[in-house]
Coordinates of C-alpha atoms in Angstrom, one line a residue:
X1 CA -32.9 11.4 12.8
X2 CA -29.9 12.6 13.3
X3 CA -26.2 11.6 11.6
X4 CA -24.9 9.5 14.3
X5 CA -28.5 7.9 15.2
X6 CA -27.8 4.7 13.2
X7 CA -24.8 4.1 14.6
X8 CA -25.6 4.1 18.2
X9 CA -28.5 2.5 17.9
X10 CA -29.6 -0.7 20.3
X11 CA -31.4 -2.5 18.3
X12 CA -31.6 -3.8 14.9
X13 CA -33.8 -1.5 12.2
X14 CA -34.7 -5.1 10.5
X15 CA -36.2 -6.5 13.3
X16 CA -40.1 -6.5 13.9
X17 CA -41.5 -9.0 16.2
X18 CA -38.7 -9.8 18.3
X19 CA -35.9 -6.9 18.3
X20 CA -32.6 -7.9 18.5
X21 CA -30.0 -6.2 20.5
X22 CA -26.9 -5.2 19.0
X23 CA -23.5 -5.1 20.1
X24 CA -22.4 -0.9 20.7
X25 CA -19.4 -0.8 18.2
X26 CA -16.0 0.3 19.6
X27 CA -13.2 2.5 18.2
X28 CA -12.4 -0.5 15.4
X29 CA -15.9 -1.8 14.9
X30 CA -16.6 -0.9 11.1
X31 CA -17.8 2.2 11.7
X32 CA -15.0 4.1 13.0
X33 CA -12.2 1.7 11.6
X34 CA -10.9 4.0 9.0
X35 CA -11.2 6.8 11.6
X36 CA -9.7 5.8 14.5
X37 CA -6.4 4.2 12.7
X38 CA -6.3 7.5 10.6
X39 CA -6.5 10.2 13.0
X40 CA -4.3 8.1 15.9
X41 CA -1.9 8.0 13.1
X42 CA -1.5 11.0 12.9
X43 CA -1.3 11.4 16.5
X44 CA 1.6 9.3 16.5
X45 CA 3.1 11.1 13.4
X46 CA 3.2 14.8 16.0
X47 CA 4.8 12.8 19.1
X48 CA 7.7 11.1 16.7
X49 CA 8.5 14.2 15.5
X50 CA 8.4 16.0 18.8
X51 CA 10.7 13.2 20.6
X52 CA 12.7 12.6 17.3
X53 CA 13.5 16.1 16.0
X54 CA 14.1 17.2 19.9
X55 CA 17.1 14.8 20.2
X56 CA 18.5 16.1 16.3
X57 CA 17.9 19.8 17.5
X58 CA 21.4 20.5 19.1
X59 CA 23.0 19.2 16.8
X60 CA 21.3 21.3 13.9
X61 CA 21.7 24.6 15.8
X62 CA 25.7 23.5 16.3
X63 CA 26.1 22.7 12.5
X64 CA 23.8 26.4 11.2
X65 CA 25.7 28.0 14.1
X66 CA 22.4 29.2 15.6
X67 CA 23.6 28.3 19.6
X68 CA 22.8 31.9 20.9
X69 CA 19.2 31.1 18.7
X70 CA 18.5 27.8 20.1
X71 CA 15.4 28.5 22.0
X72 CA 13.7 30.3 19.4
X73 CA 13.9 26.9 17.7
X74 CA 11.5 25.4 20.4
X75 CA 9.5 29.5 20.6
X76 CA 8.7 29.8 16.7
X77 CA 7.0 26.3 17.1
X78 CA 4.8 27.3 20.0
X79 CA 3.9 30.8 19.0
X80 CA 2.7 30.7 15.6
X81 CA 1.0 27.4 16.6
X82 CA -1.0 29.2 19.4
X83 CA -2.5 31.5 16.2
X84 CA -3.3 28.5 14.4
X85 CA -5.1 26.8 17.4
X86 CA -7.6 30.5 17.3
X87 CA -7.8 30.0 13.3
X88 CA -8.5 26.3 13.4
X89 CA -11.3 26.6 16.0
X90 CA -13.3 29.1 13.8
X91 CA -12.3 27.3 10.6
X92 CA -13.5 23.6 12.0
X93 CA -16.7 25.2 13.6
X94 CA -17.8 26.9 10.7
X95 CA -16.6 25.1 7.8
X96 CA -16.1 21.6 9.3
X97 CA -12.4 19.8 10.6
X98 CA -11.8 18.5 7.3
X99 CA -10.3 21.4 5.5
X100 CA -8.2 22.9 8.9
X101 CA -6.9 19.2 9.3
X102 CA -5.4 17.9 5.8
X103 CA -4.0 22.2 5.5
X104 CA -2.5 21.7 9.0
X105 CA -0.9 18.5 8.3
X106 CA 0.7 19.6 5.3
X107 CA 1.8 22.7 6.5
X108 CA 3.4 20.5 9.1
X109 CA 5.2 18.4 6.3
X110 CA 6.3 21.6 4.6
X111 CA 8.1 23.2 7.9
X112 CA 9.6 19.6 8.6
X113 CA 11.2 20.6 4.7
X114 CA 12.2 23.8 4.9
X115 CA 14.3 22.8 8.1
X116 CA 15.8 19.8 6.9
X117 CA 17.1 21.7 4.0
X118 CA 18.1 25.2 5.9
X119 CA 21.1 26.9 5.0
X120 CA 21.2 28.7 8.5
X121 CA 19.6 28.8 11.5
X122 CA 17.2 31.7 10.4
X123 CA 15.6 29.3 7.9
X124 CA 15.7 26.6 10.4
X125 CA 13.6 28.7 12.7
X126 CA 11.5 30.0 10.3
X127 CA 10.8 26.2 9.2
X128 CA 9.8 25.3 12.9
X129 CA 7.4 28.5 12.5
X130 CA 5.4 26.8 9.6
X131 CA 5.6 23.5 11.2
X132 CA 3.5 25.0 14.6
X133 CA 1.3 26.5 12.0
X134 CA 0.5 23.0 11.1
X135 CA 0.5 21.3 14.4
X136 CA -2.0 23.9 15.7
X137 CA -4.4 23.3 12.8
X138 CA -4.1 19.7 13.4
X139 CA -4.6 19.2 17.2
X140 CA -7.8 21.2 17.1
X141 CA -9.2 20.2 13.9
X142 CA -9.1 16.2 15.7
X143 CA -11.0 17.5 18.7
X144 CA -13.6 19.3 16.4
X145 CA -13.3 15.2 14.5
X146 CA -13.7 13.6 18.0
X147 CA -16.8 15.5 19.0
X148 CA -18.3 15.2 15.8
X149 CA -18.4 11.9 14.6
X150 CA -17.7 9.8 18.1
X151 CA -20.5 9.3 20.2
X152 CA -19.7 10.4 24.2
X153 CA -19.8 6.8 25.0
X154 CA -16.2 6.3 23.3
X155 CA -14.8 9.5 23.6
X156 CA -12.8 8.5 26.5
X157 CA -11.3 5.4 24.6
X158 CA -10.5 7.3 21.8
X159 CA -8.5 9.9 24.0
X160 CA -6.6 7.2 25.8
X161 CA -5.5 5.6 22.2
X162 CA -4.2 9.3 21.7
X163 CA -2.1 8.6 24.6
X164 CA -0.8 5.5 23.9
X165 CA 0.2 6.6 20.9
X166 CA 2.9 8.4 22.2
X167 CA 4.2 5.2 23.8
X168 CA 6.4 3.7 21.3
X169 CA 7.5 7.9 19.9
X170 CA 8.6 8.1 23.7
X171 CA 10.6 5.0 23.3
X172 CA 12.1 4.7 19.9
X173 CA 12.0 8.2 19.0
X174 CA 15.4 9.9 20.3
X175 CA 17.1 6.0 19.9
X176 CA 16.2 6.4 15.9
X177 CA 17.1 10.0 15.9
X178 CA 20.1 9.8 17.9
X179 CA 21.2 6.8 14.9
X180 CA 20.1 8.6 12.1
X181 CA 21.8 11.6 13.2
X182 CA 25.1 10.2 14.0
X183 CA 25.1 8.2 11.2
X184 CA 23.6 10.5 8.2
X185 CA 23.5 13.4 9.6
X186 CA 20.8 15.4 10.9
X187 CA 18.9 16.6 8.1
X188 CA 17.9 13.5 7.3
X189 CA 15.2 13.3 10.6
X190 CA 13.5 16.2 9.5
X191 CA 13.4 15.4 5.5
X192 CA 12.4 11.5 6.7
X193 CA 9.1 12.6 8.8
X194 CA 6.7 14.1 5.8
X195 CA 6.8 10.2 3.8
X196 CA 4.8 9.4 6.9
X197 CA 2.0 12.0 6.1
X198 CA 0.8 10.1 3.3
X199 CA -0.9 6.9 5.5
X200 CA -2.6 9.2 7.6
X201 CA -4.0 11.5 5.0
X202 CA -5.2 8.7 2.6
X203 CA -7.0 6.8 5.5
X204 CA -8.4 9.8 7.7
X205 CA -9.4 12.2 5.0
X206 CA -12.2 10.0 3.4
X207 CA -13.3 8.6 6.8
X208 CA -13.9 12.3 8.2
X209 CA -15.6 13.5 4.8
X210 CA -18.0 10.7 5.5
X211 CA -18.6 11.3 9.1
X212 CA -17.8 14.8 10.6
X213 CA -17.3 17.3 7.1
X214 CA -19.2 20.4 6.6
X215 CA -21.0 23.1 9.5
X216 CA -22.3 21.4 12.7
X217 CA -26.0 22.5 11.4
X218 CA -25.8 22.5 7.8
X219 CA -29.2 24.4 8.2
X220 CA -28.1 27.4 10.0
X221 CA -26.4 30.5 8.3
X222 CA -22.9 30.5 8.4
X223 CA -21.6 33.0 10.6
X224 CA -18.5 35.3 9.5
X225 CA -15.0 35.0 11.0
X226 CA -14.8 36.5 13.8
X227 CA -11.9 39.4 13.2
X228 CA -11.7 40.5 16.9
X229 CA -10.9 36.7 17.5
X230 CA -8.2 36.0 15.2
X231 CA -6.6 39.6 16.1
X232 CA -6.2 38.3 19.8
X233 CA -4.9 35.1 18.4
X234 CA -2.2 37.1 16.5
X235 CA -1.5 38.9 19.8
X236 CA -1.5 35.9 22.1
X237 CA 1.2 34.8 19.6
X238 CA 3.0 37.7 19.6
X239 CA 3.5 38.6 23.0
X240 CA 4.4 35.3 24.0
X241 CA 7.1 35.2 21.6
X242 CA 8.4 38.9 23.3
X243 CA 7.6 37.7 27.0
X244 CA 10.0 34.2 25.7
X245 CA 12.8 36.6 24.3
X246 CA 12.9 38.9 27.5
X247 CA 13.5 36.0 29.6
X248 CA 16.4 35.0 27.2
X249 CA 18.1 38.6 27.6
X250 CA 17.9 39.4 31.2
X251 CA 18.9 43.0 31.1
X252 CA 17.3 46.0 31.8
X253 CA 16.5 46.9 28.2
X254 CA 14.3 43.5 28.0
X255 CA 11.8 44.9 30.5
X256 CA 10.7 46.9 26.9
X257 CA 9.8 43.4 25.1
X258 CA 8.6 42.1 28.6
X259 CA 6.2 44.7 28.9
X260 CA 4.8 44.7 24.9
X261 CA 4.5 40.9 25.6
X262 CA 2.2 41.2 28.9
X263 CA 0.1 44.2 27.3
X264 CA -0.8 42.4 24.1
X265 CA -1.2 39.1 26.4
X266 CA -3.1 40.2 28.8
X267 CA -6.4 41.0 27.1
X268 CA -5.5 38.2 24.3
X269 CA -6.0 35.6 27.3
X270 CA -8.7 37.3 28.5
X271 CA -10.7 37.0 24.8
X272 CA -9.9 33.9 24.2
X273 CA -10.3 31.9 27.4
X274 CA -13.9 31.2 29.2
X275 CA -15.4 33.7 30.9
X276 CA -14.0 32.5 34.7
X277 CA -10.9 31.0 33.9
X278 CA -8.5 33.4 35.7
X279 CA -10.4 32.6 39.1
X280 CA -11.0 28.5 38.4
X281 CA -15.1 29.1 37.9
X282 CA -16.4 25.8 38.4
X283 CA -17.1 23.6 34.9
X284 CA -15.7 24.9 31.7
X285 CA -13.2 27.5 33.0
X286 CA -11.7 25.0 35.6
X287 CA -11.2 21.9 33.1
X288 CA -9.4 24.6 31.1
X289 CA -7.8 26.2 33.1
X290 CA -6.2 22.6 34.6
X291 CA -5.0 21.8 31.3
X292 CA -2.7 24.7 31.1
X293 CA -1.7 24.1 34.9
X294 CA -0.7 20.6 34.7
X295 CA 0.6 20.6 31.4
X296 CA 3.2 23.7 31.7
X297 CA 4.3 22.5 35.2
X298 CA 5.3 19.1 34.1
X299 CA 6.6 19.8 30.8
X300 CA 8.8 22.5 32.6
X301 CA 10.2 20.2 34.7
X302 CA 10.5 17.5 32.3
X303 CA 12.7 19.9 30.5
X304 CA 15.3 20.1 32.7
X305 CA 15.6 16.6 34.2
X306 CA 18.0 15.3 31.1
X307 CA 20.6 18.6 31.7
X308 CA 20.4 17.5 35.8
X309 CA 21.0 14.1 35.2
X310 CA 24.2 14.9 32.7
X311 CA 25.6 18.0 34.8
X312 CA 24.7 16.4 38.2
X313 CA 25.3 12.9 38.3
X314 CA 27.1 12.2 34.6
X315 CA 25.3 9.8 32.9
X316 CA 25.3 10.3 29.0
X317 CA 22.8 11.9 27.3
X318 CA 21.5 9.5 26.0
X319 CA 21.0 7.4 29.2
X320 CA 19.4 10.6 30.5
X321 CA 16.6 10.5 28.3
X322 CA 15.9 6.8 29.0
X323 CA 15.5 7.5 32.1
X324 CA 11.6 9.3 30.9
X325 CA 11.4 6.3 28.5
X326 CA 8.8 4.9 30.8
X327 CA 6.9 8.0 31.3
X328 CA 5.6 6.9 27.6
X329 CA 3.8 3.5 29.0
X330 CA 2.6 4.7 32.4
X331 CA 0.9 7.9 30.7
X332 CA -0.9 5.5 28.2
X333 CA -2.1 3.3 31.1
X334 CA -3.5 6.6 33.2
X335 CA -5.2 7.5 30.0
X336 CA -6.7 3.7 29.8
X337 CA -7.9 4.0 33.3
X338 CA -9.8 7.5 32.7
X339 CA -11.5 5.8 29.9
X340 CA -13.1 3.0 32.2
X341 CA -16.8 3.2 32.3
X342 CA -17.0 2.4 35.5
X343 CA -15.3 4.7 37.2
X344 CA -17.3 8.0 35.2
X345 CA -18.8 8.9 38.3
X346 CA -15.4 9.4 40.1
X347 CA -13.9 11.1 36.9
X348 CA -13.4 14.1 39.5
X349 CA -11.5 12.0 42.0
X350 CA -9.0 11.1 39.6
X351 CA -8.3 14.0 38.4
X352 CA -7.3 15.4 41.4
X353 CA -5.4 12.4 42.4
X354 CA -3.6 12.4 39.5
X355 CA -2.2 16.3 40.3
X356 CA -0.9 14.4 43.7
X357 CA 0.9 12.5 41.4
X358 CA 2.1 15.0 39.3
X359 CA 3.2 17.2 42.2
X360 CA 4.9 14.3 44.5
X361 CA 6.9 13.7 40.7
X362 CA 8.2 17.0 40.7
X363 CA 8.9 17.6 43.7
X364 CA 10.9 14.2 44.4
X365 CA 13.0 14.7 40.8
X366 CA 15.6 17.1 42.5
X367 CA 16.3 14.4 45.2
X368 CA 18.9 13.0 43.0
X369 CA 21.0 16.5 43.7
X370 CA 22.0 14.5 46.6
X371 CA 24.9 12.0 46.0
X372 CA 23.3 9.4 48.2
X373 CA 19.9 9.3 46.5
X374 CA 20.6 6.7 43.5
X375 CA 19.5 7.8 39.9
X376 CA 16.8 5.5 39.1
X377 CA 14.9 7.4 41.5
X378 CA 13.6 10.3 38.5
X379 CA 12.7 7.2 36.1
X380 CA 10.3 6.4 38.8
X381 CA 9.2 9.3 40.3
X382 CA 8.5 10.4 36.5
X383 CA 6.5 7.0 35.8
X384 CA 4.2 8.3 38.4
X385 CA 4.0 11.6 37.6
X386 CA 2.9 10.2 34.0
X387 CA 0.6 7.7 35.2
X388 CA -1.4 10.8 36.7
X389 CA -0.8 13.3 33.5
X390 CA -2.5 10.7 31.4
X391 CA -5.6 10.7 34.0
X392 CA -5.5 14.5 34.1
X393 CA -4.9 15.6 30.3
X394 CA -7.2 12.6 29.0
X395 CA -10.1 13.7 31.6
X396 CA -9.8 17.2 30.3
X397 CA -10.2 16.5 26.9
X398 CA -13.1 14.3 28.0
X399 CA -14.7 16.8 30.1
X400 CA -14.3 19.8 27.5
X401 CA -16.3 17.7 24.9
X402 CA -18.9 16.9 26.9
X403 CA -19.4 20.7 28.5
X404 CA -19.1 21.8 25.0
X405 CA -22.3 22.5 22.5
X406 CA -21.4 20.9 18.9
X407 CA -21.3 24.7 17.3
X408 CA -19.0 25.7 19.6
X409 CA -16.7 22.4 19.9
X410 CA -13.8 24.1 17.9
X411 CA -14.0 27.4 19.7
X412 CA -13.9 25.5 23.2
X413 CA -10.8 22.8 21.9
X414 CA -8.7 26.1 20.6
X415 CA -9.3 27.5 24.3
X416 CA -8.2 23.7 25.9
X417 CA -4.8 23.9 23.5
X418 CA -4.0 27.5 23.9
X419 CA -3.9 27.4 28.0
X420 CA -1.7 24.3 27.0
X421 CA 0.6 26.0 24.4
X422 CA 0.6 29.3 26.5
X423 CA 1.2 27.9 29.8
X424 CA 4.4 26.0 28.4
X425 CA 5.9 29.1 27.1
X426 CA 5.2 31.0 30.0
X427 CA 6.7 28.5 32.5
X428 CA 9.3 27.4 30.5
X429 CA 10.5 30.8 29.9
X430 CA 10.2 31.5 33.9
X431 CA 12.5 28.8 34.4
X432 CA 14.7 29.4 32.6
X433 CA 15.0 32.2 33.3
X434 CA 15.6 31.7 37.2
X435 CA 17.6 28.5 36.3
X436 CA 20.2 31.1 34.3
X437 CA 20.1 33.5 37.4
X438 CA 21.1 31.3 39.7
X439 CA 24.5 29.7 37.5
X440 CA 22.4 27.5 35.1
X441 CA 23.3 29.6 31.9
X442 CA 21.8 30.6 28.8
X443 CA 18.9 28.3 27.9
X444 CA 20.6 27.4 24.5
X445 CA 24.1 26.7 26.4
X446 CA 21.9 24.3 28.6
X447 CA 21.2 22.7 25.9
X448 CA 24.4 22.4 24.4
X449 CA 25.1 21.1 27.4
X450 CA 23.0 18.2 27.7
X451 CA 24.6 17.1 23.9
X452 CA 27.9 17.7 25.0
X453 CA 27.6 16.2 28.5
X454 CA 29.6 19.4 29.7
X455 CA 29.2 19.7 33.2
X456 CA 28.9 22.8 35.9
X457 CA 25.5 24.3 36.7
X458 CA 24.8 25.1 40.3
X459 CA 22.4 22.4 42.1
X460 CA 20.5 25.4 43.3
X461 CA 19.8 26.0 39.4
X462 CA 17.8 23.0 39.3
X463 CA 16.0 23.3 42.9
X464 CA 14.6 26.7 41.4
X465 CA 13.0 25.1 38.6
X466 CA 11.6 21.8 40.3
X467 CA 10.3 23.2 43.1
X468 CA 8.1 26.0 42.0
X469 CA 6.6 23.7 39.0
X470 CA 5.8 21.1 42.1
X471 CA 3.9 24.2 43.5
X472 CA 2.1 25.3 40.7
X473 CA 1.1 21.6 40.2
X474 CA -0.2 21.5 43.9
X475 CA -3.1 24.3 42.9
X476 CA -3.9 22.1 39.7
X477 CA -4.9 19.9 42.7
X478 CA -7.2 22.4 44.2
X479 CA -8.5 23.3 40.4
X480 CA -9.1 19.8 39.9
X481 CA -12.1 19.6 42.6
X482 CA -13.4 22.3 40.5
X483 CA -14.1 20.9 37.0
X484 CA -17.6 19.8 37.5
X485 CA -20.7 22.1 38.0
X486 CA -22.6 21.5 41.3
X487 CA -26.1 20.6 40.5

């Protein structure tokens, strides 16, 4: 009998004559109480600091005089967090998610420190570097959690309360931040995050000791790291951090960091991804393969629809980013669809309606270049392109579990994160990159911009962003039909 026998069981072990059917418990039934408020809390812990600490950001790098380093701010985080994802995956699959989990979140705390108390921006950045240390430990240590101790039944559920923990963080998030900051200073968002790593370490910890510590098969012979692994992890890391800086430079002397960054890349991706990702294989390679699609063409986007809404149209920053506030909500409620039972058998259909949504988002964002089109239109064309991220990005996380053996959960959830984590530096770095070409400026003057509400980038600068992302989006669709194996 296995671990998670007695929990899923249908009927009572005291009953003998008559057997009595028992109620299947759900994410806050007894059994996974502890759990599922632990590890969504911690969940919700990574999206207020991402929305928080984002709205403090420009205001740090104006105070440490770290403009010209801005985006290395946002790089550091990413990069040494696509290492970690590698690290975590072997860690949690041979060792068990405990040990990965309560290290990565208290890296996380530490970098949150050591930025919050920076005496110049090369502290501050090397701060954000811990802190993706920490965040890549964490988000695949909770899949490794998720496949271990929830049966498939409520996997779905327990993605979509990922989701909607990101609801209220969307909302409240830059409001508190933007207060704080104006009003004590900056610092004090990143030194007031780590008090909240204490709930979720005192209530998750125990729970995932109990139910998912230790080897997948405590019987089998733990098998060494594998070296060749972690050495691709290092150079995943490090050549996107070289591909991000040549797109900052635009010279012809950044060709030399562009083409370190693509060597080590290139067979980094290739080692670390399922076999058949490049070329959407049907089943594993195409669910992650979609993840990186759809997540680096929306979050690109995303990026740059605060900066079009101050230089374009002039509303205030802060108005700007209220205008996604509702992205928060719908995304949560395309997660809670996914996670229907009923509609399993159409999990496919879904996903590639939600890429329509994604790309129809996208693509109708720019519209508001024209004076005539009025500005509420992004806050609903980005409700919808939410609604369909949170089918997509919920369904993939679904799918990866289920096409995933137990051993080799970690391995396949570090392969789901870093086409995510790669994908948004890749894209982001491309657009800025062609939104500077075309009048947008330097990526850290855009986002000087957006705090100062200065005005002056070119409307073509923003058509050269949106429009390609809608593209790339558009063959997420195709991928999409894709993600299941034909029996």
């Amino acid at each position: 009998m296995t671990a998670l026998e007695p929990r899923d069981a249908d009927v009572s072990p005291h009953a003998v004559d008559a057997p009595v059917v028992a109620e299947p418990e759900g994410l806050l039934g007894r059994t996974y109480r502890a759990l599922s408020i632990g590890i969504v809390s911690v969940v919700f812990l990574i999206a207020f600091e991402a929305t928080a600490v984002g709205t403090a950001m420009p205001v740090a790098a104006r105070e440490l005089h770290g403009i010209p380093l801005y985006a290395f701010a946002f790089s550091a985080y990413f990069t040494t967090s696509l290492f970690a994802m590698v690290l975590s995956g072997q860690w949690a699959d041979r060792r068990g998610p405990l040990a990965p989990l309560a290290t990565g979140i208290s890296a996380f705390g530490i970098g949150l420190l050591l930025s919050g108390t920076a005496g110049g921006m090369w502290m501050f950045i090397a701060g954000r570097a811990v802190q993706g240390l920490g965040g890549g430990l964490v988000i695949v240590a909770l899949y490794v959690v998720v496949s271990r101790a929830y049966p498939e039944r409520i996997r779905p559920a327990i993605m979509a309360a990922f989701a909607a923990s990101w609801v209220i963080p969307s909302v409240v998030g830059p409001l508190a931040a933007g207060s704080v900051t104006e009003h004590l200073g900056w610092r004090w968002v990143f030194v007031g995050i780590p008090v909240l790593v204490v709930f979720p370490l005192a209530l998750a910890l125990p729970a995932i000791r109990r139910m998912a510590s230790g080897p997948a098969d405590p019987s089998a012979s733990v098998e060494p790291y594998d070296r060749r692994r972690i050495g691709l992890a290092l150079g995943i890391s490090v050549g996107a951090g070289l591909l991000q800086y040549a797109g900052q430079e635009r010279n012809w002397f950044a060709l030399v960091p562009a083409a370190a960054g693509v060597a080590l890349l290139v067979p980094a991706v290739r080692g670390l991804l399922p076999a058949g990702t490049g070329r959407a294989a049907r089943g594993l390679p195409s669910v992650v393969l979609l993840r990186g699609i759809a997540a680096g063409s929306f979050i690109a986007a995303e990026s740059f629809v605060p900066l079009m809404l101050v230089t374009q149209r002039g509303l205030s920053p802060t108005m700007a980013g209220l205008s996604l506030a509702a992205g928060g909500g719908t995304w949560a409620l395309g997660s809670y669809v996914q996670a229907r039972p009923r509609l399993e058998p159409y999990r496919e259909r879904l996903m590639v309606g939600g890429m329509v949504l994604v790309v129809a988002a996208i693509a109708g964002a720019p519209s508001v270049l024209i004076a005539s089109v009025p500005v509420w239109t992004v806050a609903v064309a980005w409700a919808v392109g939410c609604f369909g991220m949170g089918m997509v990005i919920a369904s993939t996380s679904v799918l990866l579990l289920k096409l995933s053996a137990p051993e080799e959960a970690g391995a396949n959830s570090a392969a789901l994160q870093i086409s995510d984590g790669l994908s948004n530096v890749l894209l982001l770095a491309a657009g800025g990159a062609a939104f500077a070409a075309l009048g947008g400026g330097a990526v850290g003057a855009a986002h000087a911009a957006v705090e100062a509400g200065a005005s002056g980038a070119h409307p073509g600068a923003f058509a050269v962003v949106f429009l390609p992302m809608a593209g790339v989006a558009l063959v997420g669709a195709w991928v999409a039909g894709r993600v299941r194996v034909k029996s």
